PDB file of C-alpha atoms in Angstrom:
ATOM      1  CA  UNK A   1       0.000   0.000   0.000  1.00 94.00           C
ATOM      2  CA  UNK A   2       2.913   2.365   0.715  1.00 95.00           C
ATOM      3  CA  UNK A   3       4.107   1.943  -2.878  1.00 96.00           C
ATOM      4  CA  UNK A   4       0.740   3.054  -4.283  1.00 98.00           C
ATOM      5  CA  UNK A   5       0.568   6.126  -2.023  1.00 98.00           C
ATOM      6  CA  UNK A   6       4.112   7.125  -2.940  1.00 98.00           C
ATOM      7  CA  UNK A   7       3.384   6.615  -6.627  1.00 97.00           C
ATOM      8  CA  UNK A   8       0.206   8.732  -6.441  1.00 98.00           C
ATOM      9  CA  UNK A   9       1.998  11.538  -4.592  1.00 98.00           C
ATOM     10  CA  UNK A  10       4.919  11.332  -7.044  1.00 98.00           C
ATOM     11  CA  UNK A  11       2.540  11.745  -9.994  1.00 98.00           C
ATOM     12  CA  UNK A  12       0.726  14.657  -8.302  1.00 98.00           C
ATOM     13  CA  UNK A  13       4.019  16.433  -7.562  1.00 98.00           C
ATOM     14  CA  UNK A  14       5.188  15.800 -11.127  1.00 98.00           C
ATOM     15  CA  UNK A  15       1.982  17.290 -12.574  1.00 98.00           C
ATOM     16  CA  UNK A  16       2.428  20.411 -10.418  1.00 98.00           C
ATOM     17  CA  UNK A  17       6.069  20.715 -11.455  1.00 98.00           C
ATOM     18  CA  UNK A  18       5.209  20.379 -15.135  1.00 98.00           C
ATOM     19  CA  UNK A  19       2.468  22.987 -14.808  1.00 98.00           C
ATOM     20  CA  UNK A  20       5.190  25.424 -13.783  1.00 98.00           C
ATOM     21  CA  UNK A  21       7.638  24.190 -16.420  1.00 98.00           C
ATOM     22  CA  UNK A  22       4.993  24.853 -19.055  1.00 98.00           C
ATOM     23  CA  UNK A  23       3.779  28.187 -17.687  1.00 98.00           C
ATOM     24  CA  UNK A  24       6.988  29.999 -16.679  1.00 98.00           C
ATOM     25  CA  UNK A  25       8.486  30.060 -20.194  1.00 98.00           C
ATOM     26  CA  UNK A  26       5.086  31.248 -21.471  1.00 97.00           C
ATOM     27  CA  UNK A  27       5.348  34.140 -19.002  1.00 98.00           C
ATOM     28  CA  UNK A  28       8.820  34.790 -20.412  1.00 98.00           C
ATOM     29  CA  UNK A  29       7.258  35.105 -23.889  1.00 98.00           C
ATOM     30  CA  UNK A  30       4.890  37.824 -22.688  1.00 97.00           C
ATOM     31  CA  UNK A  31       7.547  39.443 -20.509  1.00 98.00           C
ATOM     32  CA  UNK A  32       9.919  39.714 -23.479  1.00 97.00           C
ATOM     33  CA  UNK A  33       7.144  41.419 -25.454  1.00 97.00           C
ATOM     34  CA  UNK A  34       6.331  43.955 -22.717  1.00 96.00           C
ATOM     35  CA  UNK A  35       7.781  47.450 -22.863  1.00 92.00           C
ATOM     36  CA  UNK A  36       6.463  49.341 -19.847  1.00 95.00           C
ATOM     37  CA  UNK A  37       7.719  49.325 -16.245  1.00 95.00           C
ATOM     38  CA  UNK A  38       4.357  48.278 -14.803  1.00 97.00           C
ATOM     39  CA  UNK A  39       4.219  45.141 -16.963  1.00 96.00           C
ATOM     40  CA  UNK A  40       7.862  44.374 -16.214  1.00 96.00           C
ATOM     41  CA  UNK A  41       7.221  44.541 -12.463  1.00 97.00           C
ATOM     42  CA  UNK A  42       4.033  42.467 -12.715  1.00 97.00           C
ATOM     43  CA  UNK A  43       5.778  39.743 -14.732  1.00 98.00           C
ATOM     44  CA  UNK A  44       8.722  39.682 -12.316  1.00 98.00           C
ATOM     45  CA  UNK A  45       6.358  39.095  -9.388  1.00 98.00           C
ATOM     46  CA  UNK A  46       4.386  36.404 -11.230  1.00 98.00           C
ATOM     47  CA  UNK A  47       7.540  34.607 -12.365  1.00 98.00           C
ATOM     48  CA  UNK A  48       9.153  34.714  -8.922  1.00 98.00           C
ATOM     49  CA  UNK A  49       6.040  33.413  -7.146  1.00 98.00           C
ATOM     50  CA  UNK A  50       5.548  30.632  -9.688  1.00 98.00           C
ATOM     51  CA  UNK A  51       9.186  29.564  -9.489  1.00 98.00           C
ATOM     52  CA  UNK A  52       9.614  29.713  -5.715  1.00 98.00           C
ATOM     53  CA  UNK A  53       6.094  28.879  -4.590  1.00 98.00           C
ATOM     54  CA  UNK A  54       5.114  26.119  -7.006  1.00 98.00           C
ATOM     55  CA  UNK A  55       7.944  24.910  -9.205  1.00 98.00           C
ATOM     56  CA  UNK A  56      10.719  24.531  -6.636  1.00 98.00           C
ATOM     57  CA  UNK A  57       8.647  22.709  -3.983  1.00 98.00           C
ATOM     58  CA  UNK A  58       7.063  20.514  -6.660  1.00 98.00           C
ATOM     59  CA  UNK A  59      10.442  19.609  -8.135  1.00 98.00           C
ATOM     60  CA  UNK A  60      11.809  18.736  -4.706  1.00 98.00           C
ATOM     61  CA  UNK A  61       8.738  16.613  -3.908  1.00 98.00           C
ATOM     62  CA  UNK A  62       8.907  14.878  -7.307  1.00 98.00           C
ATOM     63  CA  UNK A  63      12.574  14.020  -6.851  1.00 98.00           C
ATOM     64  CA  UNK A  64      12.239  12.964  -3.197  1.00 98.00           C
ATOM     65  CA  UNK A  65       9.233  10.744  -3.865  1.00 98.00           C
ATOM     66  CA  UNK A  66      10.888   9.297  -6.969  1.00 98.00           C
ATOM     67  CA  UNK A  67      14.027   8.439  -5.014  1.00 98.00           C
ATOM     68  CA  UNK A  68      11.893   6.881  -2.272  1.00 98.00           C
ATOM     69  CA  UNK A  69      10.120   4.759  -4.889  1.00 98.00           C
ATOM     70  CA  UNK A  70      13.473   3.665  -6.313  1.00 97.00           C
ATOM     71  CA  UNK A  71      14.669   2.553  -2.886  1.00 97.00           C
ATOM     72  CA  UNK A  72      11.719   0.173  -2.561  1.00 97.00           C
ATOM     73  CA  UNK A  73      13.092  -2.084  -5.322  1.00 96.00           C
ATOM     74  CA  UNK A  74      16.449  -0.759  -6.572  1.00 97.00           C
ATOM     75  CA  UNK A  75      17.575  -4.076  -8.053  1.00 96.00           C
ATOM     76  CA  UNK A  76      14.631  -4.130 -10.434  1.00 96.00           C
ATOM     77  CA  UNK A  77      14.584  -0.456 -11.399  1.00 96.00           C
ATOM     78  CA  UNK A  78      18.307  -0.076 -11.993  1.00 96.00           C
ATOM     79  CA  UNK A  79      18.367  -3.194 -14.174  1.00 97.00           C
ATOM     80  CA  UNK A  80      15.819  -1.645 -16.568  1.00 97.00           C
ATOM     81  CA  UNK A  81      17.011   0.362 -19.562  1.00 97.00           C
ATOM     82  CA  UNK A  82      13.832   2.433 -19.647  1.00 97.00           C
ATOM     83  CA  UNK A  83      14.526   3.641 -16.101  1.00 98.00           C
ATOM     84  CA  UNK A  84      18.003   4.845 -17.053  1.00 98.00           C
ATOM     85  CA  UNK A  85      16.519   6.736 -20.009  1.00 98.00           C
ATOM     86  CA  UNK A  86      13.795   8.206 -17.780  1.00 98.00           C
ATOM     87  CA  UNK A  87      16.325   9.345 -15.178  1.00 98.00           C
ATOM     88  CA  UNK A  88      18.371  10.972 -17.938  1.00 98.00           C
ATOM     89  CA  UNK A  89      15.307  12.948 -19.030  1.00 98.00           C
ATOM     90  CA  UNK A  90      14.580  13.882 -15.409  1.00 98.00           C
ATOM     91  CA  UNK A  91      18.160  15.149 -15.025  1.00 98.00           C
ATOM     92  CA  UNK A  92      17.666  17.233 -18.186  1.00 98.00           C
ATOM     93  CA  UNK A  93      14.451  18.650 -16.677  1.00 98.00           C
ATOM     94  CA  UNK A  94      16.272  19.625 -13.489  1.00 98.00           C
ATOM     95  CA  UNK A  95      18.822  21.486 -15.628  1.00 98.00           C
ATOM     96  CA  UNK A  96      15.975  23.130 -17.584  1.00 98.00           C
ATOM     97  CA  UNK A  97      14.328  24.106 -14.293  1.00 98.00           C
ATOM     98  CA  UNK A  98      17.518  25.866 -13.177  1.00 98.00           C
ATOM     99  CA  UNK A  99      17.918  27.535 -16.577  1.00 98.00           C
ATOM    100  CA  UNK A 100      14.422  28.953 -16.049  1.00 98.00           C
ATOM    101  CA  UNK A 101      15.524  30.239 -12.640  1.00 98.00           C
ATOM    102  CA  UNK A 102      18.591  31.892 -14.146  1.00 98.00           C
ATOM    103  CA  UNK A 103      16.461  33.511 -16.838  1.00 98.00           C
ATOM    104  CA  UNK A 104      14.014  34.725 -14.205  1.00 97.00           C
ATOM    105  CA  UNK A 105      16.898  36.530 -12.485  1.00 98.00           C
ATOM    106  CA  UNK A 106      18.000  38.105 -15.782  1.00 98.00           C
ATOM    107  CA  UNK A 107      14.505  39.467 -16.322  1.00 98.00           C
ATOM    108  CA  UNK A 108      14.413  40.804 -12.751  1.00 97.00           C
ATOM    109  CA  UNK A 109      17.707  42.659 -13.332  1.00 97.00           C
ATOM    110  CA  UNK A 110      16.449  43.989 -16.675  1.00 95.00           C
ATOM    111  CA  UNK A 111      19.135  42.057 -18.563  1.00 97.00           C
ATOM    112  CA  UNK A 112      17.047  39.917 -20.900  1.00 96.00           C
ATOM    113  CA  UNK A 113      18.562  39.876 -24.377  1.00 94.00           C
ATOM    114  CA  UNK A 114      16.324  37.266 -25.992  1.00 96.00           C
ATOM    115  CA  UNK A 115      13.188  37.748 -28.034  1.00 97.00           C
ATOM    116  CA  UNK A 116       9.753  36.284 -27.437  1.00 97.00           C
ATOM    117  CA  UNK A 117      10.419  33.909 -30.359  1.00 98.00           C
ATOM    118  CA  UNK A 118      13.293  32.310 -28.444  1.00 98.00           C
ATOM    119  CA  UNK A 119      11.021  31.689 -25.454  1.00 98.00           C
ATOM    120  CA  UNK A 120       8.326  30.193 -27.675  1.00 97.00           C
ATOM    121  CA  UNK A 121      10.849  27.550 -28.748  1.00 97.00           C
ATOM    122  CA  UNK A 122      12.345  27.268 -25.251  1.00 97.00           C
ATOM    123  CA  UNK A 123       8.837  26.455 -24.000  1.00 96.00           C
ATOM    124  CA  UNK A 124       8.733  23.251 -26.068  1.00 97.00           C
ATOM    125  CA  UNK A 125      11.544  21.403 -24.256  1.00 96.00           C
ATOM    126  CA  UNK A 126       9.478  20.183 -21.285  1.00 97.00           C
ATOM    127  CA  UNK A 127       6.767  18.953 -23.663  1.00 97.00           C
ATOM    128  CA  UNK A 128       9.280  16.696 -25.394  1.00 97.00           C
ATOM    129  CA  UNK A 129      10.636  15.470 -22.064  1.00 98.00           C
ATOM    130  CA  UNK A 130       7.125  14.702 -20.803  1.00 98.00           C
ATOM    131  CA  UNK A 131       6.321  12.708 -23.937  1.00 98.00           C
ATOM    132  CA  UNK A 132       9.504  10.705 -23.536  1.00 98.00           C
ATOM    133  CA  UNK A 133       9.022  10.052 -19.830  1.00 98.00           C
ATOM    134  CA  UNK A 134       5.402   8.940 -20.126  1.00 97.00           C
ATOM    135  CA  UNK A 135       6.182   6.632 -23.043  1.00 98.00           C
ATOM    136  CA  UNK A 136       9.158   5.138 -21.209  1.00 98.00           C
ATOM    137  CA  UNK A 137       7.199   4.515 -17.998  1.00 97.00           C
ATOM    138  CA  UNK A 138       4.050   3.137 -19.628  1.00 97.00           C
ATOM    139  CA  UNK A 139       5.439   1.221 -22.623  1.00 98.00           C
ATOM    140  CA  UNK A 140       8.810   0.252 -21.093  1.00 97.00           C
ATOM    141  CA  UNK A 141      10.305  -0.358 -24.537  1.00 95.00           C
ATOM    142  CA  UNK A 142      13.636  -1.680 -23.247  1.00 94.00           C
TER     143      UNK A 142
END
């Protein structure tokens, strides 16, 4: 029963984390298009609250619960190729998460040098990772 509770909480935390990973770069798109100080300040507040209040706790919960799940049967999970691929994608998402945090700080300092088009493409990375992770976990192709 513990396994099922951990799995459910892991999925819930992951959904919350992905909500932020999808939304923060979308805020960057609109922030990059804004020109006035009021909009800049509003976007900075929204981005900071999303990152610190939702994304960071959700990422930590996702990782902690995932590690806990792994410890329940490490021999099985670490012998599976799909799990190694999934963990690689998760590591890439953690890097992406921190890149978002670095970009958030650039916006706050008024140092953004990228256009809204860049952020529209940047926003697609977590979608690709999510597709890969779900397929790996459900289909377990190798």
